[in-house]
Each structure stands twice: as structure tokens, then as C-alpha cells.
PDB file of C-alpha atoms in Angstrom:
ATOM      1  CA  MET A   1     123.547 181.947 149.938  1.00  0.00           C
ATOM      2  CA  GLY A   2     125.097 181.970 146.663  1.00  0.00           C
ATOM      3  CA  ALA A   3     122.975 183.548 143.229  1.00  0.00           C
ATOM      4  CA  THR A   4     122.967 180.036 141.480  1.00  0.00           C
ATOM      5  CA  ALA A   5     119.355 179.170 140.389  1.00  0.00           C
ATOM      6  CA  SER A   6     120.766 175.748 139.248  1.00  0.00           C
ATOM      7  CA  VAL A   7     118.108 172.996 139.878  1.00  0.00           C
ATOM      8  CA  PRO A   8     119.989 170.889 142.786  1.00  0.00           C
ATOM      9  CA  ASP A   9     121.368 167.390 142.325  1.00  0.00           C
ATOM     10  CA  THR A  10     119.418 166.255 144.919  1.00  0.00           C
ATOM     11  CA  ILE A  11     115.997 167.092 143.174  1.00  0.00           C
ATOM     12  CA  ASP A  12     114.770 164.088 140.487  1.00  0.00           C
ATOM     13  CA  VAL A  13     113.845 166.171 137.936  1.00  0.00           C
ATOM     14  CA  ASP A  14     112.783 163.089 135.440  1.00  0.00           C
ATOM     15  CA  GLU A  15     110.698 161.627 138.018  1.00  0.00           C
ATOM     16  CA  ILE A  16     108.776 165.135 138.445  1.00  0.00           C
ATOM     17  CA  THR A  17     109.073 165.557 134.621  1.00  0.00           C
ATOM     18  CA  PHE A  18     107.211 161.750 134.523  1.00  0.00           C
ATOM     19  CA  ASN A  19     104.818 162.937 137.475  1.00  0.00           C
ATOM     20  CA  THR A  20     103.444 165.900 136.636  1.00  0.00           C
ATOM     21  CA  GLY A  21     104.147 165.891 132.453  1.00  0.00           C
ATOM     22  CA  LEU A  22     105.883 169.066 133.026  1.00  0.00           C
ATOM     23  CA  SER A  23     109.254 169.592 130.306  1.00  0.00           C
ATOM     24  CA  LYS A  24     112.541 169.692 132.006  1.00  0.00           C
ATOM     25  CA  ARG A  25     112.919 173.654 130.969  1.00  0.00           C
ATOM     26  CA  GLN A  26     109.549 174.424 132.471  1.00  0.00           C
ATOM     27  CA  ILE A  27     110.686 172.496 135.956  1.00  0.00           C
ATOM     28  CA  CYS A  28     113.895 174.715 135.680  1.00  0.00           C
ATOM     29  CA  SER A  29     112.233 177.912 135.064  1.00  0.00           C
ATOM     30  CA  LEU A  30     109.947 176.741 138.081  1.00  0.00           C
ATOM     31  CA  TRP A  31     113.046 176.159 140.384  1.00  0.00           C
ATOM     32  CA  THR A  32     114.213 179.562 139.137  1.00  0.00           C
ATOM     33  CA  ARG A  33     111.079 180.816 140.504  1.00  0.00           C
ATOM     34  CA  PHE A  34     110.745 179.131 143.556  1.00  0.00           C
ATOM     35  CA  TYR A  35     114.265 180.484 144.898  1.00  0.00           C
ATOM     36  CA  GLU A  36     113.048 183.825 143.778  1.00  0.00           C
ATOM     37  CA  LEU A  37     110.623 183.439 146.028  1.00  0.00           C
ATOM     38  CA  ASP A  38     111.962 181.793 149.018  1.00  0.00           C
ATOM     39  CA  ARG A  39     113.230 184.875 151.411  1.00  0.00           C
ATOM     40  CA  ASP A  40     114.305 185.822 154.888  1.00  0.00           C
ATOM     41  CA  GLY A  41     111.979 187.568 156.890  1.00  0.00           C
ATOM     42  CA  ARG A  42     112.984 190.821 155.760  1.00  0.00           C
ATOM     43  CA  GLY A  43     111.496 189.265 152.200  1.00  0.00           C
ATOM     44  CA  ASP A  44     115.603 189.714 151.631  1.00  0.00           C
ATOM     45  CA  ALA A  45     118.663 186.774 150.688  1.00  0.00           C
ATOM     46  CA  LYS A  46     117.156 184.640 147.378  1.00  0.00           C
ATOM     47  CA  GLY A  47     116.797 180.507 148.602  1.00  0.00           C
ATOM     48  CA  TYR A  48     117.013 181.560 152.094  1.00  0.00           C
ATOM     49  CA  LYS A  49     114.919 178.340 153.932  1.00  0.00           C
ATOM     50  CA  GLY A  50     114.822 175.964 151.198  1.00  0.00           C
ATOM     51  CA  TYR A  51     110.926 175.947 151.563  1.00  0.00           C
ATOM     52  CA  LEU A  52     108.260 179.031 150.837  1.00  0.00           C
ATOM     53  CA  ASP A  53     105.653 179.983 153.370  1.00  0.00           C
ATOM     54  CA  ALA A  54     102.852 182.154 153.253  1.00  0.00           C
ATOM     55  CA  ASP A  55     104.438 185.693 153.304  1.00  0.00           C
ATOM     56  CA  ASP A  56     107.010 184.417 150.129  1.00  0.00           C
ATOM     57  CA  LEU A  57     103.468 183.783 148.128  1.00  0.00           C
ATOM     58  CA  GLY A  58     101.856 187.177 149.743  1.00  0.00           C
ATOM     59  CA  ARG A  59     105.000 189.066 148.192  1.00  0.00           C
ATOM     60  CA  VAL A  60     104.064 187.457 144.193  1.00  0.00           C
ATOM     61  CA  PRO A  61     102.198 190.512 142.528  1.00  0.00           C
ATOM     62  CA  LYS A  62      99.399 188.486 141.288  1.00  0.00           C
ATOM     63  CA  PHE A  63      98.718 187.656 144.928  1.00  0.00           C
ATOM     64  CA  SER A  64      98.886 191.155 146.405  1.00  0.00           C
ATOM     65  CA  ALA A  65      96.681 192.637 143.996  1.00  0.00           C
ATOM     66  CA  ASN A  66      94.392 190.261 144.272  1.00  0.00           C
ATOM     67  CA  PRO A  67      91.318 190.757 147.403  1.00  0.00           C
ATOM     68  CA  ILE A  68      91.084 186.746 148.039  1.00  0.00           C
ATOM     69  CA  ALA A  69      94.540 186.018 148.214  1.00  0.00           C
ATOM     70  CA  PRO A  70      94.648 185.383 151.838  1.00  0.00           C
ATOM     71  CA  ARG A  71      91.937 182.574 151.080  1.00  0.00           C
ATOM     72  CA  LEU A  72      93.841 181.254 147.969  1.00  0.00           C
ATOM     73  CA  ILE A  73      96.779 181.069 149.794  1.00  0.00           C
ATOM     74  CA  LYS A  74      95.018 179.740 152.927  1.00  0.00           C
ATOM     75  CA  VAL A  75      94.054 176.870 150.367  1.00  0.00           C
ATOM     76  CA  ILE A  76      97.319 176.208 148.462  1.00  0.00           C
ATOM     77  CA  PHE A  77      99.070 175.528 151.532  1.00  0.00           C
ATOM     78  CA  GLU A  78      96.015 173.258 152.963  1.00  0.00           C
ATOM     79  CA  ASP A  79      95.919 171.569 150.090  1.00  0.00           C
ATOM     80  CA  PHE A  80      99.538 171.243 148.888  1.00  0.00           C
ATOM     81  CA  GLY A  81     101.671 171.988 151.551  1.00  0.00           C
ATOM     82  CA  SER A  82     102.540 171.115 155.311  1.00  0.00           C
ATOM     83  CA  GLY A  83     103.175 172.406 158.180  1.00  0.00           C
ATOM     84  CA  GLY A  84     103.070 175.792 156.116  1.00  0.00           C
ATOM     85  CA  LYS A  85     105.645 175.080 154.232  1.00  0.00           C
ATOM     86  CA  LEU A  86     105.520 174.227 151.150  1.00  0.00           C
ATOM     87  CA  THR A  87     108.740 172.434 149.541  1.00  0.00           C
ATOM     88  CA  PHE A  88     109.909 172.638 145.552  1.00  0.00           C
ATOM     89  CA  GLY A  89     108.206 169.023 145.094  1.00  0.00           C
ATOM     90  CA  GLN A  90     104.709 170.212 146.304  1.00  0.00           C
ATOM     91  CA  PHE A  91     105.371 173.520 145.054  1.00  0.00           C
ATOM     92  CA  VAL A  92     105.714 171.747 141.553  1.00  0.00           C
ATOM     93  CA  ASP A  93     102.357 169.633 142.361  1.00  0.00           C
ATOM     94  CA  PHE A  94     100.928 172.832 142.589  1.00  0.00           C
ATOM     95  CA  MET A  95     101.792 174.604 139.941  1.00  0.00           C
ATOM     96  CA  SER A  96     101.517 171.469 137.613  1.00  0.00           C
ATOM     97  CA  THR A  97      97.665 172.256 137.737  1.00  0.00           C
ATOM     98  CA  PHE A  98      97.646 174.775 136.310  1.00  0.00           C
ATOM     99  CA  ALA A  99     100.186 174.260 133.712  1.00  0.00           C
ATOM    100  CA  GLN A 100      98.763 173.907 129.953  1.00  0.00           C
ATOM    101  CA  ARG A 101     100.460 170.795 129.743  1.00  0.00           C
ATOM    102  CA  GLU A 102      98.467 167.842 130.932  1.00  0.00           C
ATOM    103  CA  ARG A 103      99.756 166.028 133.818  1.00  0.00           C
ATOM    104  CA  ASN A 104     101.121 162.837 133.368  1.00  0.00           C
ATOM    105  CA  SER A 105     100.019 163.281 129.332  1.00  0.00           C
ATOM    106  CA  ARG A 106     102.063 159.974 128.756  1.00  0.00           C
ATOM    107  CA  ASN A 107      99.539 158.047 130.461  1.00  0.00           C
ATOM    108  CA  GLN A 108      97.073 157.390 128.045  1.00  0.00           C
ATOM    109  CA  ARG A 109      94.103 155.596 130.345  1.00  0.00           C
ATOM    110  CA  ARG A 110      93.946 158.824 131.867  1.00  0.00           C
ATOM    111  CA  ARG A 111      90.141 159.400 131.680  1.00  0.00           C
ATOM    112  CA  SER A 112      88.005 162.825 131.418  1.00  0.00           C
ATOM    113  CA  SER A 113      87.619 165.699 133.578  1.00  0.00           C
ATOM    114  CA  ALA A 114      83.560 164.643 133.492  1.00  0.00           C
ATOM    115  CA  GLN A 115      83.994 160.509 133.828  1.00  0.00           C
ATOM    116  CA  THR A 116      86.599 161.449 136.486  1.00  0.00           C
ATOM    117  CA  ILE A 117      84.421 163.771 138.496  1.00  0.00           C
ATOM    118  CA  THR A 118      81.433 161.443 138.318  1.00  0.00           C
ATOM    119  CA  SER A 119      81.785 158.210 137.393  1.00  0.00           C
ATOM    120  CA  THR A 120      82.260 156.700 140.966  1.00  0.00           C
ATOM    121  CA  ASN A 121      79.648 156.873 144.138  1.00  0.00           C
ATOM    122  CA  LYS A 122      81.692 159.001 146.692  1.00  0.00           C
ATOM    123  CA  THR A 123      80.418 160.873 149.874  1.00  0.00           C
ATOM    124  CA  ASP A 124      80.908 164.775 148.921  1.00  0.00           C
ATOM    125  CA  LEU A 125      84.324 165.394 150.776  1.00  0.00           C
ATOM    126  CA  GLU A 126      85.472 162.351 149.497  1.00  0.00           C
ATOM    127  CA  SER A 127      84.991 163.879 145.899  1.00  0.00           C
ATOM    128  CA  ILE A 128      87.063 166.852 146.305  1.00  0.00           C
ATOM    129  CA  ARG A 129      89.557 165.121 147.724  1.00  0.00           C
ATOM    130  CA  TYR A 130      92.929 165.442 144.477  1.00  0.00           C
ATOM    131  CA  CYS A 131      93.330 161.366 143.205  1.00  0.00           C
ATOM    132  CA  PRO A 132      96.096 160.021 141.664  1.00  0.00           C
ATOM    133  CA  ASN A 133      93.836 159.415 138.555  1.00  0.00           C
ATOM    134  CA  ASP A 134      92.662 163.057 138.051  1.00  0.00           C
ATOM    135  CA  ASN A 135      93.720 164.850 135.108  1.00  0.00           C
ATOM    136  CA  GLY A 136      94.592 168.581 134.942  1.00  0.00           C
ATOM    137  CA  ARG A 137      91.138 169.785 134.427  1.00  0.00           C
ATOM    138  CA  THR A 138      89.855 167.986 137.050  1.00  0.00           C
ATOM    139  CA  ARG A 139      92.478 169.598 139.861  1.00  0.00           C
ATOM    140  CA  LYS A 140      91.833 173.065 138.639  1.00  0.00           C
ATOM    141  CA  ILE A 141      88.037 172.313 139.181  1.00  0.00           C
ATOM    142  CA  LYS A 142      88.398 170.409 143.000  1.00  0.00           C
ATOM    143  CA  PHE A 143      91.035 173.429 143.525  1.00  0.00           C
ATOM    144  CA  ILE A 144      88.416 176.195 142.742  1.00  0.00           C
ATOM    145  CA  PHE A 145      85.181 174.211 144.377  1.00  0.00           C
ATOM    146  CA  ARG A 146      87.754 173.846 147.228  1.00  0.00           C
ATOM    147  CA  MET A 147      88.355 177.769 147.636  1.00  0.00           C
ATOM    148  CA  TYR A 148      85.148 178.442 147.447  1.00  0.00           C
ATOM    149  CA  ASP A 149      83.705 176.225 150.286  1.00  0.00           C
ATOM    150  CA  VAL A 150      84.850 177.475 152.994  1.00  0.00           C
ATOM    151  CA  ASP A 151      83.100 175.701 155.629  1.00  0.00           C
ATOM    152  CA  HIS A 152      84.867 172.740 154.368  1.00  0.00           C
ATOM    153  CA  ASP A 153      81.975 170.211 154.051  1.00  0.00           C
ATOM    154  CA  GLY A 154      82.416 169.456 150.271  1.00  0.00           C
ATOM    155  CA  ARG A 155      79.255 171.494 148.906  1.00  0.00           C
ATOM    156  CA  LEU A 156      79.175 175.138 147.771  1.00  0.00           C
ATOM    157  CA  SER A 157      76.688 176.508 150.420  1.00  0.00           C
ATOM    158  CA  THR A 158      75.105 180.363 150.006  1.00  0.00           C
ATOM    159  CA  GLU A 159      76.985 180.823 153.244  1.00  0.00           C
ATOM    160  CA  ASP A 160      80.104 179.726 151.511  1.00  0.00           C
ATOM    161  CA  VAL A 161      79.644 182.161 148.421  1.00  0.00           C
ATOM    162  CA  ARG A 162      78.921 184.758 150.791  1.00  0.00           C
ATOM    163  CA  GLU A 163      82.233 184.759 152.801  1.00  0.00           C
ATOM    164  CA  ILE A 164      83.821 184.862 149.287  1.00  0.00           C
ATOM    165  CA  LEU A 165      81.831 187.904 147.737  1.00  0.00           C
ATOM    166  CA  LYS A 166      82.705 189.842 151.601  1.00  0.00           C
ATOM    167  CA  MET A 167      86.413 189.207 150.680  1.00  0.00           C
ATOM    168  CA  MET A 168      85.797 190.052 147.051  1.00  0.00           C
ATOM    169  CA  VAL A 169      84.284 193.649 147.714  1.00  0.00           C
ATOM    170  CA  GLY A 170      85.018 194.082 151.075  1.00  0.00           C
ATOM    171  CA  LYS A 171      82.456 196.825 152.213  1.00  0.00           C
ATOM    172  CA  ILE A 172      79.048 195.119 151.366  1.00  0.00           C
ATOM    173  CA  SER A 173      76.533 193.872 153.928  1.00  0.00           C
ATOM    174  CA  ASP A 174      75.966 190.754 155.028  1.00  0.00           C
ATOM    175  CA  ASP A 175      72.576 191.053 153.319  1.00  0.00           C
ATOM    176  CA  GLU A 176      73.402 192.901 150.201  1.00  0.00           C
ATOM    177  CA  ALA A 177      75.800 189.944 149.928  1.00  0.00           C
ATOM    178  CA  MET A 178      73.423 187.126 150.448  1.00  0.00           C
ATOM    179  CA  ILE A 179      71.316 188.345 148.130  1.00  0.00           C
ATOM    180  CA  ILE A 180      74.237 187.766 145.206  1.00  0.00           C
ATOM    181  CA  ALA A 181      75.151 184.372 147.072  1.00  0.00           C
ATOM    182  CA  GLU A 182      71.939 183.075 146.770  1.00  0.00           C
ATOM    183  CA  LYS A 183      72.247 184.359 142.678  1.00  0.00           C
ATOM    184  CA  VAL A 184      75.016 182.538 142.170  1.00  0.00           C
ATOM    185  CA  VAL A 185      74.308 179.469 143.844  1.00  0.00           C
ATOM    186  CA  GLY A 186      70.873 179.615 141.832  1.00  0.00           C
ATOM    187  CA  GLU A 187      73.152 179.048 138.721  1.00  0.00           C
ATOM    188  CA  PHE A 188      74.493 175.815 139.507  1.00  0.00           C
ATOM    189  CA  THR A 189      71.366 174.550 141.259  1.00  0.00           C
ATOM    190  CA  LYS A 190      68.615 176.220 138.737  1.00  0.00           C
ATOM    191  CA  ASP A 191      67.197 178.154 141.239  1.00  0.00           C
ATOM    192  CA  GLN A 192      66.038 175.085 143.513  1.00  0.00           C
ATOM    193  CA  PRO A 193      65.248 176.962 146.791  1.00  0.00           C
ATOM    194  CA  HIS A 194      67.523 175.938 149.900  1.00  0.00           C
ATOM    195  CA  SER A 195      70.073 173.443 147.304  1.00  0.00           C
ATOM    196  CA  THR A 196      73.960 173.254 147.772  1.00  0.00           C
ATOM    197  CA  VAL A 197      76.339 172.686 145.147  1.00  0.00           C
ATOM    198  CA  SER A 198      77.680 169.492 144.570  1.00  0.00           C
ATOM    199  CA  LEU A 199      81.153 168.626 142.868  1.00  0.00           C
ATOM    200  CA  GLU A 200      79.402 167.612 140.203  1.00  0.00           C
ATOM    201  CA  ASN A 201      77.017 170.017 139.343  1.00  0.00           C
ATOM    202  CA  PHE A 202      79.971 172.475 139.498  1.00  0.00           C
ATOM    203  CA  GLU A 203      82.035 171.311 136.896  1.00  0.00           C
ATOM    204  CA  LYS A 204      78.980 170.479 134.928  1.00  0.00           C
ATOM    205  CA  THR A 205      77.979 174.288 134.626  1.00  0.00           C
ATOM    206  CA  LEU A 206      81.675 175.418 134.529  1.00  0.00           C
ATOM    207  CA  HIS A 207      81.819 173.321 131.246  1.00  0.00           C
ATOM    208  CA  THR A 208      77.986 174.769 129.915  1.00  0.00           C
ATOM    209  CA  LEU A 209      79.495 178.284 130.348  1.00  0.00           C
ATOM    210  CA  GLY A 210      83.160 177.328 128.700  1.00  0.00           C
ATOM    211  CA  PHE A 211      84.815 178.228 131.847  1.00  0.00           C
ATOM    212  CA  ASN A 212      86.772 174.986 131.804  1.00  0.00           C
ATOM    213  CA  ASP A 213      89.767 176.004 129.665  1.00  0.00           C
ATOM    214  CA  LYS A 214      90.214 178.967 130.723  1.00  0.00           C
ATOM    215  CA  MET A 215      90.982 178.522 134.495  1.00  0.00           C
ATOM    216  CA  SER A 216      94.761 179.472 134.772  1.00  0.00           C
ATOM    217  CA  LEU A 217      97.378 180.681 137.664  1.00  0.00           C
ATOM    218  CA  LYS A 218     100.733 182.291 136.896  1.00  0.00           C
ATOM    219  CA  LEU A 219     103.106 182.571 139.556  1.00  0.00           C
ATOM    220  CA  LEU A 220     106.624 183.465 137.310  1.00  0.00           C
ATOM    221  CA  LYS A 221     106.159 186.595 137.030  1.00  0.00           C
TER     222      LYS A 221
END
């Protein structure tokens, strides 16, 4: 296809700006990156398919150097894509989660992260779903929580953390990984035996540790 990376007329930039809080300049930058990542099966021919697949994201240097990249990419496509594909709109939706600017910042009725997570009575699975009234920080927390929730039950267990540790470290026994996992989960559950971590406790602990404002993801390079 041609070398141009201009945003197509079929994409409503104004609507994306309104829904995500991203500036038109940011959206144009994201389109350029989307176009560059969209390759054929050999990794050539930019803008080839009109969507991204797991192989496209796997070529991003920040992913290729990350030991848990397969898990991260899997969650991206599960949460934001469809049928193993990520359209430009879905790509922007995901990227806006980690943008510096607040999603839908024009809407002053947005609630705080803590309010969004804790103010309603929901089941564990309902609480980790993305909601239209989620602000940017809440979406970040939910995404990270969902990445660690390997068994998709809406709570983090020592088994979930153990599996992630094995992905990160590689050569580690199940027993060694479980000892570390128990200590990690204990940080979130105040060492209550056999406890699992809810989204609410996860958010509160991240806030206490000062992690909320440090969560970022850059795919533009």
C-alpha cells in the first residue's frame, strides 16, 4: 500500500477526541503508530491489513523485551479487541487508558478512582469490568488487575501471582514461586491466611504504595 500515514476520512477524529480526551495531535500520532505496526505476515508492507494482530504487537520493542508480553498482549486483545484483531478505534481505546490526559476530561461529573471502584455493590467479576464512567486511573487499575487475574474469577489468588512470577522469572520452581506469591498477596490482604485480593483492596494498596500515578505504557516508539 502507499507510504502515507494520514488519518483516513472514514475515521471521526472529533468523536474519538470527545470519547477519549485525547487531542487531535495525539490521535494523529496514534494513527501513524497503528499504520506502522500493521504489517503483513513477513513483517513488511505497512498499513497492510487495516487492523493489528498479536504478531504486530509482538514486534514492539517494549513488548519483545518484556517476559510477560504474551500475557499482556492476550489481555489487550481480550479486553479491547475482537476476534484476535485490534482496529484503530480499539487501539485508541486501549492507548487512551494509559494516556497522560484524562479520558473524557470535559465531563466534570467523572467520579474519582476510589469512588468508581468502591461505591457500588457488585460481584467480583462485575467490579473488574470496564464501565463508561471509569476515569483513566480506574481503567489502568482494572487492566493491571485483569492481567494478573489469570483464572478470570475476579480475585487475585496466590496461584494467579505464582503463574505471573513464573512468566517473569522463567527458571523458578513451583514451591519457590508460591512462597513469593504468598508474600505478595499478603501485602494486599494484611497477611490473612488463604485470602484472595479483591479489586478494591488492590486499588487501596496501590494508592498507599504510590503506584497509581506511575502506571504508564508507551507504544509510540
